GROMACS .gro file of C-alpha atoms in nm:
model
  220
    1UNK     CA    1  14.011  13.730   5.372
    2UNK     CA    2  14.282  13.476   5.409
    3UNK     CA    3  14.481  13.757   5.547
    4UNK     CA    4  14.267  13.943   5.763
    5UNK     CA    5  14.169  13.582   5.952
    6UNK     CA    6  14.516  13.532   5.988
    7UNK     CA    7  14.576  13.835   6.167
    8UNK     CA    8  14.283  13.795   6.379
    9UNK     CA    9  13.969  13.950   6.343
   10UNK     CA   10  13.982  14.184   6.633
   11UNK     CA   11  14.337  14.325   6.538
   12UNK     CA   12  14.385  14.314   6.147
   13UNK     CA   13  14.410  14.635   5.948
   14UNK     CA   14  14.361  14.715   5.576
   15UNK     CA   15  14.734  14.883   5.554
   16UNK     CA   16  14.847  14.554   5.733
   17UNK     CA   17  14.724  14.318   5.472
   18UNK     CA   18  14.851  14.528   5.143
   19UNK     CA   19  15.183  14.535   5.317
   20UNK     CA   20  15.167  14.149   5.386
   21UNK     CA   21  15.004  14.142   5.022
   22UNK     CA   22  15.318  14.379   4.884
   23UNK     CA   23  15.060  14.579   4.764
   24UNK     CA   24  14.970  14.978   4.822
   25UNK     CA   25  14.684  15.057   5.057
   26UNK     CA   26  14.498  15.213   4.830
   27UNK     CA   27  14.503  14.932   4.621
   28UNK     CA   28  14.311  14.706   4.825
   29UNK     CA   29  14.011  14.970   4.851
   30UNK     CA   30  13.973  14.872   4.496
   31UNK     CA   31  13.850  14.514   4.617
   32UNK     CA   32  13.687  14.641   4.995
   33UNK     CA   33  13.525  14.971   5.048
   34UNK     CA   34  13.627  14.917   5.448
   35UNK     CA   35  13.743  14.751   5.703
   36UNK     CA   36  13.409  14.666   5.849
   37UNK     CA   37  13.319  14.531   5.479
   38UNK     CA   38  13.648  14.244   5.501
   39UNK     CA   39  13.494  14.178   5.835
   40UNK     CA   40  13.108  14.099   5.738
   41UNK     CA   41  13.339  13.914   5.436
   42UNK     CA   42  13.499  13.685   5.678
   43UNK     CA   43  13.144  13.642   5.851
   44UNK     CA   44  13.061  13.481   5.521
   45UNK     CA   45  13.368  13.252   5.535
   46UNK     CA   46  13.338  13.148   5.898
   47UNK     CA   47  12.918  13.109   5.889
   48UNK     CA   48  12.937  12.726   5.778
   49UNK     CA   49  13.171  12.678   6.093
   50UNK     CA   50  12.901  12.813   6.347
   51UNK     CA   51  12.691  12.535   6.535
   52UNK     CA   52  12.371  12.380   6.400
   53UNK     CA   53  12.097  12.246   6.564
   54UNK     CA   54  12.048  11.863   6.726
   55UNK     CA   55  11.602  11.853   6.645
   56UNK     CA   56  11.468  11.557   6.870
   57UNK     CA   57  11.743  11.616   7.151
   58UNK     CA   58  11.730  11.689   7.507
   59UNK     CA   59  11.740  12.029   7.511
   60UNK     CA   60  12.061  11.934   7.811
   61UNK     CA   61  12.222  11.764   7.506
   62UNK     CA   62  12.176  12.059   7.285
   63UNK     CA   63  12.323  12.341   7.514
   64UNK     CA   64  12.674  12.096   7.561
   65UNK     CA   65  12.734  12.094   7.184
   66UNK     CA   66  12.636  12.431   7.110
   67UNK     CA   67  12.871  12.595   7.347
   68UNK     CA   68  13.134  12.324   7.274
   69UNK     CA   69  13.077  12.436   6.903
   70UNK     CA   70  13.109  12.766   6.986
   71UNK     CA   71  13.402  12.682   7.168
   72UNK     CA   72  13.567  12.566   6.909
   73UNK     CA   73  13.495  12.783   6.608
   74UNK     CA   74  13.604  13.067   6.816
   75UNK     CA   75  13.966  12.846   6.848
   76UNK     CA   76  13.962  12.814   6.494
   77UNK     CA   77  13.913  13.207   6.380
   78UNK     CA   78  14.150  13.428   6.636
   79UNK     CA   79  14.017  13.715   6.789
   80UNK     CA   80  13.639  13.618   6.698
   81UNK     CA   81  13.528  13.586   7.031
   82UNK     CA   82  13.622  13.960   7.074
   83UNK     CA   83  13.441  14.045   6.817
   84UNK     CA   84  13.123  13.891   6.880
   85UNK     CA   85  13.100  14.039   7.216
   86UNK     CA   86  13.135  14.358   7.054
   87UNK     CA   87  12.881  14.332   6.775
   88UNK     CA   88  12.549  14.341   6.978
   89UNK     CA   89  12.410  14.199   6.655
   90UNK     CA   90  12.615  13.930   6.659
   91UNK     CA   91  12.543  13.852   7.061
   92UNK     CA   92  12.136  13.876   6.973
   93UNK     CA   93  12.141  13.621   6.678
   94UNK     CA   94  12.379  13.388   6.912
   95UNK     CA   95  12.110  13.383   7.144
   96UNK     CA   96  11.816  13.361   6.953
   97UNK     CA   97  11.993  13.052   6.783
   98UNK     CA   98  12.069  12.851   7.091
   99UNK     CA   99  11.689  12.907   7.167
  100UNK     CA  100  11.570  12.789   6.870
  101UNK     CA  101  11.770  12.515   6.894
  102UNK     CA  102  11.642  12.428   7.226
  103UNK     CA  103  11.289  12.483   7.122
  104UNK     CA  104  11.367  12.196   6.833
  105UNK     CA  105  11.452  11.969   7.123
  106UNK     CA  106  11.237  11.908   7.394
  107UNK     CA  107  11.259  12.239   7.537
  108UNK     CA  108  10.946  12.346   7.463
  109UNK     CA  109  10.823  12.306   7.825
  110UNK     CA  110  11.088  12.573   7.918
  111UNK     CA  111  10.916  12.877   8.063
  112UNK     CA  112  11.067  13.223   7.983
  113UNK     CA  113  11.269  13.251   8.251
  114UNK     CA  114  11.410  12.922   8.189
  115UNK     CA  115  11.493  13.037   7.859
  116UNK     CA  116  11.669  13.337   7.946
  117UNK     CA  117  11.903  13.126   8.170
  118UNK     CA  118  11.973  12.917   7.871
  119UNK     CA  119  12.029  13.240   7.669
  120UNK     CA  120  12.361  13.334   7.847
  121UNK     CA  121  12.547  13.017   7.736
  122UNK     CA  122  12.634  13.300   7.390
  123UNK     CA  123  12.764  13.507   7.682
  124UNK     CA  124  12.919  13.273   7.911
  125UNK     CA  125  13.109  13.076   7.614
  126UNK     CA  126  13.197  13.342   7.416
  127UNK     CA  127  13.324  13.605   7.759
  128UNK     CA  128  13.543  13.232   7.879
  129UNK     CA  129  13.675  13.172   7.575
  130UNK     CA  130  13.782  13.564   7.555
  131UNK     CA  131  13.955  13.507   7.943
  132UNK     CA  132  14.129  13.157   7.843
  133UNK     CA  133  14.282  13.328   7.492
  134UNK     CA  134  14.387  13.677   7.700
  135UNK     CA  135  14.510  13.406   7.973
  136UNK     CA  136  14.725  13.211   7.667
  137UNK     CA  137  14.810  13.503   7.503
  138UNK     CA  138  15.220  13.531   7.506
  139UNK     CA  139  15.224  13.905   7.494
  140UNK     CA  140  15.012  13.926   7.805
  141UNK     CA  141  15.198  13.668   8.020
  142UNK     CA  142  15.560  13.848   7.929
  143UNK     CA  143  15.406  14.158   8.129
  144UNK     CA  144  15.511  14.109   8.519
  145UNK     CA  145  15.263  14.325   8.591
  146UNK     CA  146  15.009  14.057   8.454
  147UNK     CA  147  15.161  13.749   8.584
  148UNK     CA  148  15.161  13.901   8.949
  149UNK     CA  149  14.756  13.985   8.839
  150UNK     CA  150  14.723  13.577   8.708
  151UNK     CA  151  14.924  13.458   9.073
  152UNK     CA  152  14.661  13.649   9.289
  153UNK     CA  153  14.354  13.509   9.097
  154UNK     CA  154  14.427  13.149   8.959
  155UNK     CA  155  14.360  13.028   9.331
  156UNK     CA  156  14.071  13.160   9.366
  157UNK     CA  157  13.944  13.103   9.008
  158UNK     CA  158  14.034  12.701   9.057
  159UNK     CA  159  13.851  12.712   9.356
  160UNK     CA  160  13.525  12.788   9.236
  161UNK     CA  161  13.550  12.605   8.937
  162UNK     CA  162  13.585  12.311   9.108
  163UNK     CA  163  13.255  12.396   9.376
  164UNK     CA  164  13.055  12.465   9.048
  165UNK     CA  165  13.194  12.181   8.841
  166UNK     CA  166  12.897  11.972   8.645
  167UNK     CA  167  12.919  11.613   8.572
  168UNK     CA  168  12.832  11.597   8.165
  169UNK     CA  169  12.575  11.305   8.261
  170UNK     CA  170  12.415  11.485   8.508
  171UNK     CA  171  12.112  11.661   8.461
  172UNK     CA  172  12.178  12.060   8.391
  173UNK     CA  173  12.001  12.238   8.668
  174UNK     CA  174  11.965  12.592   8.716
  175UNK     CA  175  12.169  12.641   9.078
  176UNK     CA  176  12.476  12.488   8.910
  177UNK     CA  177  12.452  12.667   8.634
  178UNK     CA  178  12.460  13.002   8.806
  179UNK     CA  179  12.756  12.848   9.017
  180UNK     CA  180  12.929  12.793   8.699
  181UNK     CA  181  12.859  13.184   8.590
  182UNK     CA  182  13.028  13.327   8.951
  183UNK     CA  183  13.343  13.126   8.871
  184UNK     CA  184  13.355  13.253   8.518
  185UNK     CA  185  13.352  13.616   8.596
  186UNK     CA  186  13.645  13.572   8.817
  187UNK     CA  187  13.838  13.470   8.489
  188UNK     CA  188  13.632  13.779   8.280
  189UNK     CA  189  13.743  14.048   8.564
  190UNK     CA  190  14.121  13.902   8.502
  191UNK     CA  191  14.076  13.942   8.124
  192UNK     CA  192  13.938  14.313   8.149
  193UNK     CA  193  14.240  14.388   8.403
  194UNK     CA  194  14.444  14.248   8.167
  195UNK     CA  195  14.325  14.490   7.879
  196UNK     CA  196  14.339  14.781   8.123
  197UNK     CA  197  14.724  14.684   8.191
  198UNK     CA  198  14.799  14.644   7.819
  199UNK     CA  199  14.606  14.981   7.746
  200UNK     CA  200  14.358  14.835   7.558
  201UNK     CA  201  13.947  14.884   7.529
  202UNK     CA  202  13.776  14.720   7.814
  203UNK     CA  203  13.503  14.437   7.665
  204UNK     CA  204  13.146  14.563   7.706
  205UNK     CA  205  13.023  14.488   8.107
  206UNK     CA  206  12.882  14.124   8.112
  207UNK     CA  207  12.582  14.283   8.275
  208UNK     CA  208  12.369  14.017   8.150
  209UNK     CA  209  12.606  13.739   8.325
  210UNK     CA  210  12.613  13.928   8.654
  211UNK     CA  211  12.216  13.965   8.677
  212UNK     CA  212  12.166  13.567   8.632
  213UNK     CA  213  12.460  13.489   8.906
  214UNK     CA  214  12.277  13.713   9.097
  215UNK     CA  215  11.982  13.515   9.086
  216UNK     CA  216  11.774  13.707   8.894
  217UNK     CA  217  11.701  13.611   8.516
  218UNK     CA  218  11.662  13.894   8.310
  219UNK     CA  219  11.318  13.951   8.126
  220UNK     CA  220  11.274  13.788   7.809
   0.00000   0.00000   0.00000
């Protein structure tokens, strides 16, 4: 496991780690029947990592440190935020934590709607933190082709940031919040362009993303 989250967990391959291991590939299928089976392995590994709940808090308070905590475990394993947008499973229990968490708070007054705007912090978090890692990624910025792609949008990315920027003592209202989600895709379109370029899979559409900057929460 030590191996594989080395690697990254969107990239590593069972005939990668036997040759970092010095071992032959079959040899390893010995220990894992598969390469999905190392991956639900490192699950294991990385589940103490994932955020836990804040009962008592405002449910404001609680959305902050669950995406910050989200943030940062996803800086801590490589290549797990690509991988969480690609389980669906994964995306589903993401959400259905942050709203219990919120329910533990004082979000209980939340109607559904509410809710489901809350729900898209797994997306917005985890389809950022994909766009800042492509955006770091060393590979990616030695491709001309890319950099001319960054050039063209970093204006316009820092631009709406800044129009949708919160203040972490203000209250978290809905309008900025949906602000916040139109700057982020700006930085999710670079990241799929980027994959296109390199000649890699697209990420799944954010569909969920684009119907709440659209204005209209999806049903719960």
């Amino acid at each position: 496991m030590r191996e594989a989250l080395a690697q990254g967990l969107d990239k590593f391959s069972l005939s990668a780690i036997a040759k970092s291991l010095g071992v032959a590939s079959p040899a390893l299928y010995r220990i894992v029947e598969s390469r999905s089976h190392l991956l639900y392995a490192c699950f294991d590994v990385i589940g103490p990592d994932m955020p836990k709940g804040m009962p008592g808090a405002k449910w404001q308070d609680i959305v902050r440190k669950w995406t910050r905590e989200v943030w940062d475990v996803c800086d801590k394993y490589l290549g797990l935020d690509r991988v969480l947008i690609e389980c669906p499973d994964s995306q589903a229990i993401l959400r259905s934590d942050v709203r219990k968490y919120v329910r533990e708070g004082d979000g209980e007054s939340l109607s559904q709607e509410q809710l489901a705007v809350v729900e898209t912090a797994a997306d917005i978090v985890l389809l950022a933190h994909l766009a800042v890692s492509t955006w770091n990624d060393r590979k990616a910025n030695a491709d001309p082709r890319v950099l001319e792609l960054r050039n063209r949008t970093v204006t316009k990315y820092r631009a709406e940031e800044a129009s949708a920027k919160m203040s972490r003592d203000s209250e978290l209202q809905f309008e900025p919040v949906r602000l916040r989600i139109e700057s982020l895709i700006t930085t999710v379109k670079w990241a799929a362009a980027v994959d296109r370029l390199r000649g890699e899979i697209d990420p799944p559409p954010p569909l969920l993303v684009f119907t709440v900057a659209n204005g209209r929460p999806p049903k719960v």
